Short mmCIF file of C-alpha atoms in Angstrom, two decimals:
data_model
loop_
_atom_site.label_atom_id
_atom_site.label_comp_id
_atom_site.label_asym_id
_atom_site.label_seq_id
_atom_site.Cartn_x
_atom_site.Cartn_y
_atom_site.Cartn_z
CA UNK A 177 13.86 37.53 -31.22
CA UNK A 178 13.52 40.17 -33.97
CA UNK A 179 17.01 39.35 -35.24
CA UNK A 180 16.04 35.68 -35.55
CA UNK A 181 12.84 36.56 -37.41
CA UNK A 182 14.66 38.91 -39.77
CA UNK A 183 17.35 36.31 -40.29
CA UNK A 184 14.77 33.70 -41.16
CA UNK A 185 13.09 36.06 -43.59
CA UNK A 186 16.39 36.94 -45.25
CA UNK A 187 17.34 33.28 -45.48
CA UNK A 188 14.13 32.58 -47.32
CA UNK A 189 14.64 35.56 -49.62
CA UNK A 190 18.39 35.17 -50.21
CA UNK A 191 18.94 31.46 -49.84
CA UNK A 192 21.75 29.59 -51.45
CA UNK A 193 19.42 28.51 -54.25
CA UNK A 194 18.22 32.05 -55.02
CA UNK A 195 19.21 33.26 -58.52
CA UNK A 196 19.02 36.90 -59.62
CA UNK A 197 19.91 38.08 -63.17
CA UNK A 198 21.12 34.60 -64.02
CA UNK A 199 23.77 34.66 -61.30
CA UNK A 200 23.55 32.68 -58.05
CA UNK A 201 24.01 34.98 -55.10
CA UNK A 202 26.58 34.03 -52.54
CA UNK A 203 25.10 33.37 -49.13
CA UNK A 204 26.10 36.12 -46.75
CA UNK A 205 24.31 34.49 -43.89
CA UNK A 206 26.45 31.45 -43.28
CA UNK A 207 26.27 31.90 -39.54
CA UNK A 208 22.58 30.82 -39.64
CA UNK A 209 23.15 27.53 -41.40
CA UNK A 210 23.01 25.72 -38.04
CA UNK A 211 19.60 27.10 -37.15
CA UNK A 212 17.91 23.83 -38.13
CA UNK A 213 20.41 21.87 -36.07
CA UNK A 214 19.54 23.91 -32.96
CA UNK A 215 15.90 23.07 -33.49
CA UNK A 216 16.75 19.36 -33.66
CA UNK A 217 18.86 19.65 -30.51
CA UNK A 218 15.99 21.40 -28.77
CA UNK A 219 13.64 18.57 -29.74
CA UNK A 220 16.12 16.01 -28.45
CA UNK A 221 16.49 17.88 -25.16
CA UNK A 222 12.70 18.09 -24.78
CA UNK A 223 12.37 14.37 -25.52
CA UNK A 224 15.12 13.58 -23.03
CA UNK A 225 13.44 15.69 -20.34
CA UNK A 226 10.15 13.91 -21.02
CA UNK A 227 11.74 10.48 -20.72
CA UNK A 228 13.77 11.41 -17.65
CA UNK A 229 10.94 13.28 -15.89
CA UNK A 230 11.02 10.94 -12.91
CA UNK A 231 14.75 11.39 -12.37
CA UNK A 232 14.43 15.13 -12.87
CA UNK A 233 11.65 15.27 -10.27
CA UNK A 234 13.78 13.22 -7.89
CA UNK A 235 16.75 15.54 -8.43
CA UNK A 236 14.52 18.56 -7.84
CA UNK A 237 13.23 17.01 -4.63
CA UNK A 238 16.77 16.38 -3.41
CA UNK A 239 17.79 19.92 -4.30
CA UNK A 240 14.72 21.23 -2.49
CA UNK A 241 15.57 19.21 0.63
CA UNK A 242 19.18 20.43 0.51
CA UNK A 243 18.12 24.08 0.24
CA UNK A 244 15.54 23.69 3.01
CA UNK A 245 18.08 22.02 5.31
CA UNK A 246 20.65 24.72 4.55
CA UNK A 247 18.20 27.52 5.34
CA UNK A 248 17.08 25.86 8.57
CA UNK A 249 20.69 25.41 9.64
CA UNK A 250 21.45 29.04 8.82
CA UNK A 251 18.40 30.21 10.78
CA UNK A 252 19.48 28.18 13.80
CA UNK A 253 22.98 29.62 13.61
CA UNK A 254 21.59 33.15 13.46
CA UNK A 255 19.26 32.34 16.34
CA UNK A 256 22.11 31.09 18.55
CA UNK A 257 24.22 34.09 17.62
CA UNK A 258 21.51 36.61 18.41
CA UNK A 259 20.68 34.94 21.72
CA UNK A 260 24.18 35.78 22.83
CA UNK A 261 24.14 39.34 21.52
CA UNK A 262 20.64 40.66 21.88
CA UNK A 263 18.77 41.41 25.04
CA UNK A 264 15.41 39.88 25.91
CA UNK A 265 13.30 42.50 24.12
CA UNK A 266 15.22 42.22 20.85
CA UNK A 267 15.10 38.42 21.04
CA UNK A 268 11.31 38.46 21.38
CA UNK A 269 11.05 40.80 18.40
CA UNK A 270 13.25 38.49 16.33
CA UNK A 271 11.15 35.44 17.23
CA UNK A 272 7.97 37.30 16.31
CA UNK A 273 9.36 38.33 12.91
CA UNK A 274 10.64 34.82 12.18
CA UNK A 275 7.28 33.28 13.13
CA UNK A 276 5.36 35.64 10.84
CA UNK A 277 7.68 34.86 7.95
CA UNK A 278 7.30 31.12 8.56
CA UNK A 279 3.52 31.30 8.63
CA UNK A 280 3.52 33.39 5.46
CA UNK A 281 5.66 30.84 3.57
CA UNK A 282 4.06 27.68 5.02
CA UNK A 283 1.37 27.50 2.36
CA UNK A 284 3.84 27.69 -0.51
CA UNK A 285 6.08 25.14 1.20
CA UNK A 286 3.26 22.64 1.64
CA UNK A 287 2.02 23.08 -1.93
CA UNK A 288 5.50 22.51 -3.33
CA UNK A 289 5.98 19.44 -1.12
CA UNK A 290 2.65 17.98 -2.22
CA UNK A 291 3.53 18.55 -5.85
CA UNK A 292 6.73 16.55 -5.43
CA UNK A 293 5.64 13.64 -3.19
CA UNK A 294 1.95 12.90 -3.89
CA UNK A 295 0.88 10.28 -6.41
CA UNK A 296 -1.29 11.68 -9.22
CA UNK A 297 -4.33 9.42 -9.02
CA UNK A 298 -6.37 11.48 -11.47
CA UNK A 299 -3.83 10.87 -14.21
CA UNK A 300 -2.75 7.30 -13.39
CA UNK A 301 -6.00 5.71 -12.23
CA UNK A 302 -7.21 2.64 -14.15
CA UNK A 303 -10.50 3.70 -15.71
CA UNK A 304 -13.90 2.07 -15.67
CA UNK A 305 -13.69 1.65 -19.44
CA UNK A 306 -10.64 -0.57 -19.06
CA UNK A 307 -12.45 -2.74 -16.53
CA UNK A 308 -15.55 -3.03 -18.69
CA UNK A 309 -13.50 -3.87 -21.78
CA UNK A 310 -12.08 -6.96 -20.04
CA UNK A 311 -15.39 -8.45 -18.93
CA UNK A 312 -15.88 -10.24 -22.27
CA UNK A 313 -12.41 -11.79 -22.26
CA UNK A 314 -13.70 -15.30 -21.45
CA UNK A 315 -15.93 -15.23 -24.52
CA UNK A 316 -12.95 -14.05 -26.57
CA UNK A 317 -10.87 -16.97 -25.31
CA UNK A 318 -13.60 -19.40 -26.37
CA UNK A 319 -13.47 -17.92 -29.87
CA UNK A 320 -9.68 -18.20 -29.77
CA UNK A 321 -9.98 -21.90 -28.89
CA UNK A 322 -12.42 -22.44 -31.72
CA UNK A 323 -10.13 -20.83 -34.29
CA UNK A 324 -6.81 -22.34 -33.19
CA UNK A 325 -7.51 -25.61 -31.35
CA UNK A 326 -10.61 -27.18 -32.93
CA UNK A 327 -10.39 -29.31 -36.07
CA UNK A 328 -12.83 -28.01 -38.72
CA UNK A 329 -13.53 -31.59 -39.90
CA UNK A 330 -14.15 -33.65 -36.78
CA UNK A 331 -14.58 -30.74 -34.32
CA UNK A 332 -12.20 -32.37 -31.87
CA UNK A 333 -9.28 -30.84 -30.05
CA UNK A 334 -5.92 -30.55 -31.79
CA UNK A 335 -2.80 -31.52 -29.86
CA UNK A 336 -0.53 -28.64 -28.86
CA UNK A 337 2.57 -30.23 -27.29
CA UNK A 338 1.36 -33.11 -25.08
CA UNK A 339 -1.85 -35.07 -24.78
CA UNK A 340 -3.84 -34.58 -21.59
CA UNK A 341 -6.12 -37.20 -20.00
CA UNK A 342 -9.85 -36.81 -20.52
CA UNK A 343 -9.55 -34.87 -23.79
CA UNK A 344 -10.71 -36.23 -27.17
CA UNK A 345 -8.12 -35.22 -29.74
CA UNK A 346 -8.36 -35.00 -33.50
CA UNK A 347 -7.12 -37.97 -35.57
CA UNK A 348 -7.64 -36.51 -39.02
CA UNK A 349 -4.02 -35.57 -39.66
CA UNK A 350 -2.20 -38.18 -37.63
CA UNK A 351 -0.06 -37.77 -34.55
CA UNK A 352 2.46 -35.42 -36.13
CA UNK A 353 0.03 -32.56 -36.63
CA UNK A 354 0.26 -29.81 -33.98
CA UNK A 355 -1.79 -26.72 -33.27
CA UNK A 356 1.33 -24.60 -32.75
CA UNK A 357 1.22 -23.71 -36.44
CA UNK A 358 -2.21 -22.12 -36.11
CA UNK A 359 -2.56 -18.42 -35.47
CA UNK A 360 -5.57 -16.20 -35.01
CA UNK A 361 -5.87 -12.73 -36.63
CA UNK A 362 -4.57 -11.05 -33.46
CA UNK A 363 -1.36 -13.06 -33.56
CA UNK A 364 -2.05 -15.55 -30.74
CA UNK A 365 -0.49 -18.99 -31.26
CA UNK A 366 -1.08 -22.11 -29.11
CA UNK A 367 2.03 -22.71 -27.03
CA UNK A 368 1.67 -25.38 -24.32
CA UNK A 369 -1.07 -27.41 -22.68
CA UNK A 370 -1.17 -28.82 -19.16
CA UNK A 371 -3.87 -30.33 -17.02
CA UNK A 372 -6.88 -27.98 -16.96
CA UNK A 373 -4.94 -25.13 -18.61
CA UNK A 374 -3.99 -23.91 -22.10
CA UNK A 375 -1.42 -21.21 -22.87
CA UNK A 376 -1.07 -19.06 -26.01
CA UNK A 377 1.66 -16.56 -26.77
CA UNK A 378 2.14 -13.58 -29.07
CA UNK A 379 5.24 -11.61 -29.91
CA UNK A 380 4.86 -8.03 -28.77
CA UNK A 381 5.88 -5.29 -31.20
CA UNK A 382 8.95 -3.22 -30.32
CA UNK A 383 9.87 -5.57 -27.47
CA UNK A 384 12.99 -7.18 -28.87
CA UNK A 385 11.40 -10.58 -29.45
CA UNK A 386 9.55 -10.86 -26.11
CA UNK A 387 6.17 -12.58 -25.91
CA UNK A 388 2.89 -11.85 -24.19
CA UNK A 389 1.05 -14.88 -22.78
CA UNK A 390 -2.62 -15.74 -22.50
CA UNK A 391 -3.76 -18.48 -20.11
CA UNK A 392 -7.12 -20.21 -19.99
CA UNK A 393 -7.82 -22.48 -17.03
CA UNK A 394 -10.71 -24.45 -15.56
CA UNK A 395 -10.56 -25.43 -11.88
CA UNK A 396 -13.50 -27.50 -10.71
CA UNK A 397 -12.33 -27.62 -7.08
CA UNK A 398 -11.84 -23.88 -6.45
CA UNK A 399 -14.40 -21.16 -5.68
CA UNK A 400 -14.27 -17.75 -7.32
CA UNK A 401 -14.12 -16.00 -3.94
CA UNK A 402 -11.10 -18.01 -2.77
CA UNK A 403 -9.38 -17.62 -6.12
CA UNK A 404 -9.84 -13.84 -5.90
CA UNK A 405 -8.50 -13.67 -2.34
CA UNK A 406 -5.47 -15.68 -3.40
CA UNK A 407 -4.71 -12.94 -5.92
CA UNK A 408 -5.29 -9.86 -3.74
CA UNK A 409 -4.28 -10.99 -0.22
CA UNK A 410 -0.63 -9.90 -0.10
CA UNK A 411 0.01 -11.55 3.28
CA UNK A 412 -1.24 -14.88 1.99
CA UNK A 413 0.70 -14.46 -1.27
CA UNK A 414 3.97 -14.27 0.67
CA UNK A 415 3.18 -17.63 2.27
CA UNK A 416 2.44 -19.70 -0.83
CA UNK A 417 4.66 -17.88 -3.38
CA UNK A 418 8.29 -18.56 -2.42
CA UNK A 419 9.56 -16.14 -5.10
CA UNK A 420 7.94 -13.12 -3.42
CA UNK A 421 10.64 -11.63 -1.21
CA UNK A 422 8.71 -8.46 -0.41
CA UNK A 423 5.09 -7.66 -1.15
CA UNK A 424 3.09 -4.82 0.35
CA UNK A 425 0.41 -2.24 -0.37
CA UNK A 426 1.97 1.23 -0.24
CA UNK A 427 -1.00 3.38 -1.27
CA UNK A 428 -4.76 3.20 -1.85
CA UNK A 429 -6.94 5.34 -4.08
CA UNK A 430 -8.48 8.03 -1.82
CA UNK A 431 -11.48 8.46 -4.13
CA UNK A 432 -12.26 4.76 -4.39
CA UNK A 433 -15.41 3.62 -2.66
CA UNK A 434 -14.86 1.54 0.45
CA UNK A 435 -16.37 -1.75 -0.61
CA UNK A 436 -15.71 -5.46 -0.31
CA UNK A 437 -16.38 -5.77 -4.06
CA UNK A 438 -13.71 -3.38 -5.40
CA UNK A 439 -10.41 -1.74 -4.57
CA UNK A 440 -7.56 0.21 -6.18
CA UNK A 441 -4.09 -0.04 -4.65
CA UNK A 442 -0.43 0.64 -5.38
CA UNK A 443 1.70 -2.44 -4.67
CA UNK A 444 5.42 -2.91 -4.28
CA UNK A 445 6.63 -6.40 -5.20
CA UNK A 446 10.19 -7.75 -5.15
CA UNK A 447 10.69 -11.15 -6.74
CA UNK A 448 13.65 -13.45 -6.25
CA UNK A 449 15.76 -14.32 -9.31
CA UNK A 450 18.57 -16.88 -9.65
CA UNK A 451 21.97 -16.02 -8.23
CA UNK A 452 23.43 -14.99 -11.56
CA UNK A 453 20.81 -12.23 -11.90
CA UNK A 454 19.72 -9.31 -9.76
CA UNK A 455 16.31 -9.47 -8.13
CA UNK A 456 13.48 -7.69 -9.92
CA UNK A 457 11.00 -5.36 -8.25
CA UNK A 458 7.73 -3.91 -9.49
CA UNK A 459 5.64 -0.91 -8.54
CA UNK A 460 2.23 -1.38 -10.09
CA UNK A 461 -1.33 -0.23 -9.72
CA UNK A 462 -3.92 -2.94 -9.21
CA UNK A 463 -7.64 -2.43 -9.58
CA UNK A 464 -10.19 -5.18 -9.15
CA UNK A 465 -13.96 -5.40 -9.00
CA UNK A 466 -16.70 -8.00 -8.59
CA UNK A 467 -19.60 -7.63 -11.01
CA UNK A 468 -22.36 -9.73 -9.48
CA UNK A 469 -24.85 -8.85 -12.21
CA UNK A 470 -22.68 -10.27 -15.01
CA UNK A 471 -21.09 -12.89 -12.76
CA UNK A 472 -17.44 -11.99 -13.41
CA UNK A 473 -14.41 -10.72 -11.49
CA UNK A 474 -11.88 -8.45 -13.21
CA UNK A 475 -8.34 -7.73 -11.98
CA UNK A 476 -6.13 -5.27 -13.89
CA UNK A 477 -2.50 -4.48 -13.05
CA UNK A 478 -0.02 -2.21 -14.77
CA UNK A 479 3.33 -0.74 -13.85
CA UNK A 480 3.52 2.80 -12.46
CA UNK A 481 5.78 5.08 -10.45
CA UNK A 482 5.22 6.13 -6.85
CA UNK A 483 7.25 8.45 -4.58
CA UNK A 484 6.98 5.98 -1.69
CA UNK A 485 8.80 3.29 -3.68
CA UNK A 486 12.10 4.64 -5.01
CA UNK A 487 14.56 2.39 -6.79
CA UNK A 488 16.87 0.29 -4.63
CA UNK A 489 20.54 -0.38 -5.30
CA UNK A 490 21.23 -3.90 -6.50
CA UNK A 491 17.63 -4.49 -7.62
CA UNK A 492 16.43 -3.96 -11.19
CA UNK A 493 13.18 -1.99 -11.47
CA UNK A 494 10.86 -3.46 -14.12
CA UNK A 495 9.33 -0.64 -16.15
CA UNK A 496 7.17 -2.63 -18.57
CA UNK A 497 4.52 -4.89 -17.07
CA UNK A 498 0.76 -5.29 -17.47
CA UNK A 499 -1.79 -8.01 -16.86
CA UNK A 500 -5.52 -8.53 -16.67
CA UNK A 501 -7.42 -11.50 -15.28
CA UNK A 502 -11.09 -12.41 -15.61
CA UNK A 503 -12.65 -15.00 -13.27
CA UNK A 504 -16.04 -16.49 -14.00
CA UNK A 505 -17.75 -19.05 -11.74
CA UNK A 506 -19.74 -21.93 -13.14
CA UNK A 507 -22.69 -21.22 -10.80
CA UNK A 508 -22.12 -18.98 -7.77
CA UNK A 509 -19.09 -17.12 -6.42
CA UNK A 510 -19.00 -19.28 -3.28
CA UNK A 511 -19.49 -22.58 -5.11
CA UNK A 512 -16.56 -24.65 -6.48
CA UNK A 513 -15.98 -24.47 -10.20
CA UNK A 514 -14.43 -21.58 -12.16
CA UNK A 515 -12.93 -20.70 -15.50
CA UNK A 516 -10.46 -17.87 -15.80
CA UNK A 517 -8.38 -16.03 -18.36
CA UNK A 518 -5.03 -14.39 -17.64
CA UNK A 519 -3.19 -12.20 -20.16
CA UNK A 520 0.11 -10.57 -19.24
CA UNK A 521 3.36 -9.16 -20.57
CA UNK A 522 6.59 -8.68 -18.64
CA UNK A 523 9.91 -7.21 -19.79
CA UNK A 524 12.60 -8.34 -17.30
CA UNK A 525 15.11 -5.92 -18.79
CA UNK A 526 17.78 -8.44 -19.71
CA UNK A 527 18.58 -10.28 -22.94
CA UNK A 528 17.93 -13.92 -22.10
CA UNK A 529 18.52 -16.64 -24.71
CA UNK A 530 15.36 -17.92 -26.32
CA UNK A 531 16.03 -21.43 -25.02
CA UNK A 532 16.04 -20.26 -21.39
CA UNK A 533 12.96 -18.12 -21.98
CA UNK A 534 11.11 -21.09 -23.48
CA UNK A 535 12.13 -23.32 -20.58
CA UNK A 536 10.93 -20.76 -18.02
CA UNK A 537 7.62 -20.34 -19.83
CA UNK A 538 7.05 -24.08 -20.27
CA UNK A 539 7.95 -25.04 -16.70
CA UNK A 540 7.74 -21.96 -14.49
CA UNK A 541 4.34 -20.69 -15.61
CA UNK A 542 2.45 -24.01 -15.26
CA UNK A 543 4.11 -24.65 -11.88
CA UNK A 544 3.05 -21.20 -10.70
CA UNK A 545 -0.55 -21.84 -11.77
CA UNK A 546 -0.54 -25.21 -9.98
CA UNK A 547 0.68 -23.55 -6.76
CA UNK A 548 -1.98 -20.89 -7.19
CA UNK A 549 -4.63 -23.59 -7.48
CA UNK A 550 -3.48 -25.36 -4.31
CA UNK A 551 -3.28 -22.05 -2.46
CA UNK A 552 -6.86 -21.24 -3.48
CA UNK A 553 -8.03 -24.61 -2.17
CA UNK A 554 -6.31 -23.94 1.17
CA UNK A 555 -7.39 -20.33 1.60
CA UNK A 556 -10.33 -21.09 3.88
CA UNK A 557 -8.07 -23.06 6.22
CA UNK A 558 -5.63 -20.15 6.26
CA UNK A 559 -8.43 -17.69 7.01
CA UNK A 560 -9.81 -19.78 9.88
CA UNK A 561 -6.34 -20.26 11.32
CA UNK A 562 -5.69 -16.54 11.10
CA UNK A 563 -8.98 -15.80 12.86
CA UNK A 564 -8.09 -18.27 15.62
CA UNK A 565 -4.68 -16.65 16.05
CA UNK A 566 -6.23 -13.19 16.18
CA UNK A 567 -8.82 -14.41 18.68
CA UNK A 568 -6.08 -16.02 20.76
CA UNK A 569 -4.10 -12.79 20.75
CA UNK A 570 -7.20 -10.88 21.76
CA UNK A 571 -7.98 -13.35 24.54
CA UNK A 572 -4.40 -13.13 25.79
CA UNK A 573 -4.68 -9.37 25.92
CA UNK A 574 -8.05 -9.68 27.69
CA UNK A 575 -6.64 -12.18 30.19
CA UNK A 576 -3.72 -9.92 30.88
CA UNK A 577 -6.09 -7.04 31.46
CA UNK A 578 -8.21 -9.22 33.75
CA UNK A 579 -5.13 -10.31 35.67
CA UNK A 580 -4.09 -6.71 36.06
CA UNK A 581 -7.61 -5.80 37.15
CA UNK A 582 -7.76 -8.67 39.66
CA UNK A 583 -4.35 -7.71 40.98
CA UNK A 584 -5.49 -4.13 41.38
CA UNK A 585 -8.69 -5.28 43.09
CA UNK A 586 -6.69 -7.45 45.49
CA UNK A 587 -4.37 -4.56 46.23
CA UNK A 588 -7.35 -2.30 46.82
CA UNK A 589 -8.96 -4.88 49.10
CA UNK A 590 -5.76 -5.22 51.07
CA UNK A 591 -5.49 -1.46 51.38
CA UNK A 592 -9.12 -1.25 52.47
CA UNK A 593 -8.58 -3.97 55.07
CA UNK A 594 -5.53 -2.18 56.40
CA UNK A 595 -7.45 1.08 56.52
CA UNK A 596 -10.38 -0.60 58.27
CA UNK A 597 -8.06 -2.18 60.81
CA UNK A 598 -6.40 1.17 61.35
CA UNK A 599 -9.79 2.81 61.70
CA UNK A 600 -10.87 0.13 64.15
CA UNK A 601 -7.74 0.57 66.21
CA UNK A 602 -8.09 4.30 66.12
CA UNK A 603 -11.80 3.94 66.92
CA UNK A 604 -11.11 1.88 70.07
CA UNK A 605 -8.55 4.37 71.20
CA UNK A 606 -10.98 7.23 70.78
CA UNK A 607 -13.71 5.34 72.64
CA UNK A 608 -11.35 4.58 75.48
CA UNK A 609 -10.31 8.23 75.58
CA UNK A 610 -13.94 9.31 75.63
CA UNK A 611 -14.71 6.86 78.42
CA UNK A 612 -11.75 8.12 80.45
CA UNK A 613 -12.87 11.69 79.94
CA UNK A 614 -16.43 10.79 80.98
CA UNK A 615 -15.16 9.01 84.08
CA UNK A 616 -13.00 11.99 84.94
CA UNK A 617 -15.93 14.32 84.43
CA UNK A 618 -18.17 12.10 86.57
CA UNK A 619 -15.57 11.89 89.32
CA UNK A 620 -15.05 15.62 89.28
CA UNK A 621 -18.79 16.23 89.33
CA UNK A 622 -19.23 13.80 92.24
CA UNK A 623 -16.50 15.53 94.28
CA UNK A 624 -17.93 18.98 93.61
CA UNK A 625 -21.39 17.74 94.58
CA UNK A 626 -20.09 16.37 97.89
CA UNK A 627 -18.32 19.64 98.59
CA UNK A 628 -21.51 21.52 97.92
CA UNK A 629 -23.46 19.18 100.15
CA UNK A 630 -20.92 19.68 102.93
CA UNK A 631 -21.17 23.44 102.61
CA UNK A 632 -24.96 23.25 102.65
CA UNK A 633 -24.83 21.01 105.70
CA UNK A 634 -22.73 23.56 107.63
CA UNK A 635 -25.13 26.30 106.72
CA UNK A 636 -28.10 24.24 107.95
CA UNK A 637 -26.39 23.58 111.31
CA UNK A 638 -25.68 27.26 111.79
CA UNK A 639 -29.25 28.18 110.98
CA UNK A 640 -30.65 25.67 113.45
CA UNK A 641 -28.36 26.96 116.20
CA UNK A 642 -29.51 30.49 115.57
CA UNK A 643 -33.13 29.41 115.71
CA UNK A 644 -32.58 27.66 119.01
CA UNK A 645 -30.97 30.79 120.37
CA UNK A 646 -33.96 32.78 119.36
#
């Protein structure tokens, strides 16, 4: 360390540009010319470690498991060896020592395991500020419509790509004028329009030409509660979304309040892609809440990493994804009629031609929203059907238990009848035995009495004879 400091000082004092007495001194410290390069390499290594922290943690976990397995195997080998060599006293002493060592190291082992495998909720949790910042998104979309889709002269709607029924469009500039040329200060440009929905897009910086999309929709036949459940019910999502191959909740925020109006979960989602491409999977955190005071529902999702969802071979893990949705009912949450805003960005990780990307956005996104609308309309039927199935399963279990109980009762009754019959048979036998004994006793008593009477009679005769003699 001191050599490096002295070298740095000497380099500053006697650098290649240092001139003394009009003569440039030759650098005698050429071996330190690469000192700046080492610093750059160190920065690159630090940056690489920061970017590859997940893989480094995974490698450390594997190394830890390998070392633990090796030590356990070695301990078992020593144990088997000593059981053959040592006597009983030495074996007990060895077990006692090994147990004390294990208990002493258990705390460090558990802390290291927790550090490797537990999700850091305090660092990754979606904050309240993010939720609150999205509550005014509907008002922002109305301002976006006003600035990009409303004619300043006639105050009518400007055509985007196709005319929709029930909408009064502007006629000031003829049929050739389109709103796709308009752009708001944030970069949002009208993209497509379908029945009851409008879509804007904006090119994201440093994304390689990828776009973020903003959707505004109005569904008069859907309630806010059903629309929310369609988003958060993963079991129902797998039924109406045919592209969801796997969808499950793998973790829940332990500090989140247990409430029907909010939740924070970690979700694993695998989506099916065409045959020429590998399937994509996502691991993202989703937090949603119902604000009854302001009459809005907010759902925020963003990609994350979780130890319970490692990468799978043959499936591409999407590392850039975020979305937020705001749902606002016209009147009440349980009454039909909502307006919603959805903003999202997704990097599939493959260079797709712009023509294919445009086709997917213009056809796939509206079709998905239409399926979502139909699924929301059918959610109550799904819920009632699920309740009936659960009730039927419960009744089947109850009936089975009743059948088992009735069978046991019948068996018990049969056993009791057999026991009673046995008791009755045994009772008659005992009574008969008692009667026989009584008869025998009576007969014996009668015979003894007669014998006594006979003896008494002989005595009386003798006495009378003696009296007569007297």
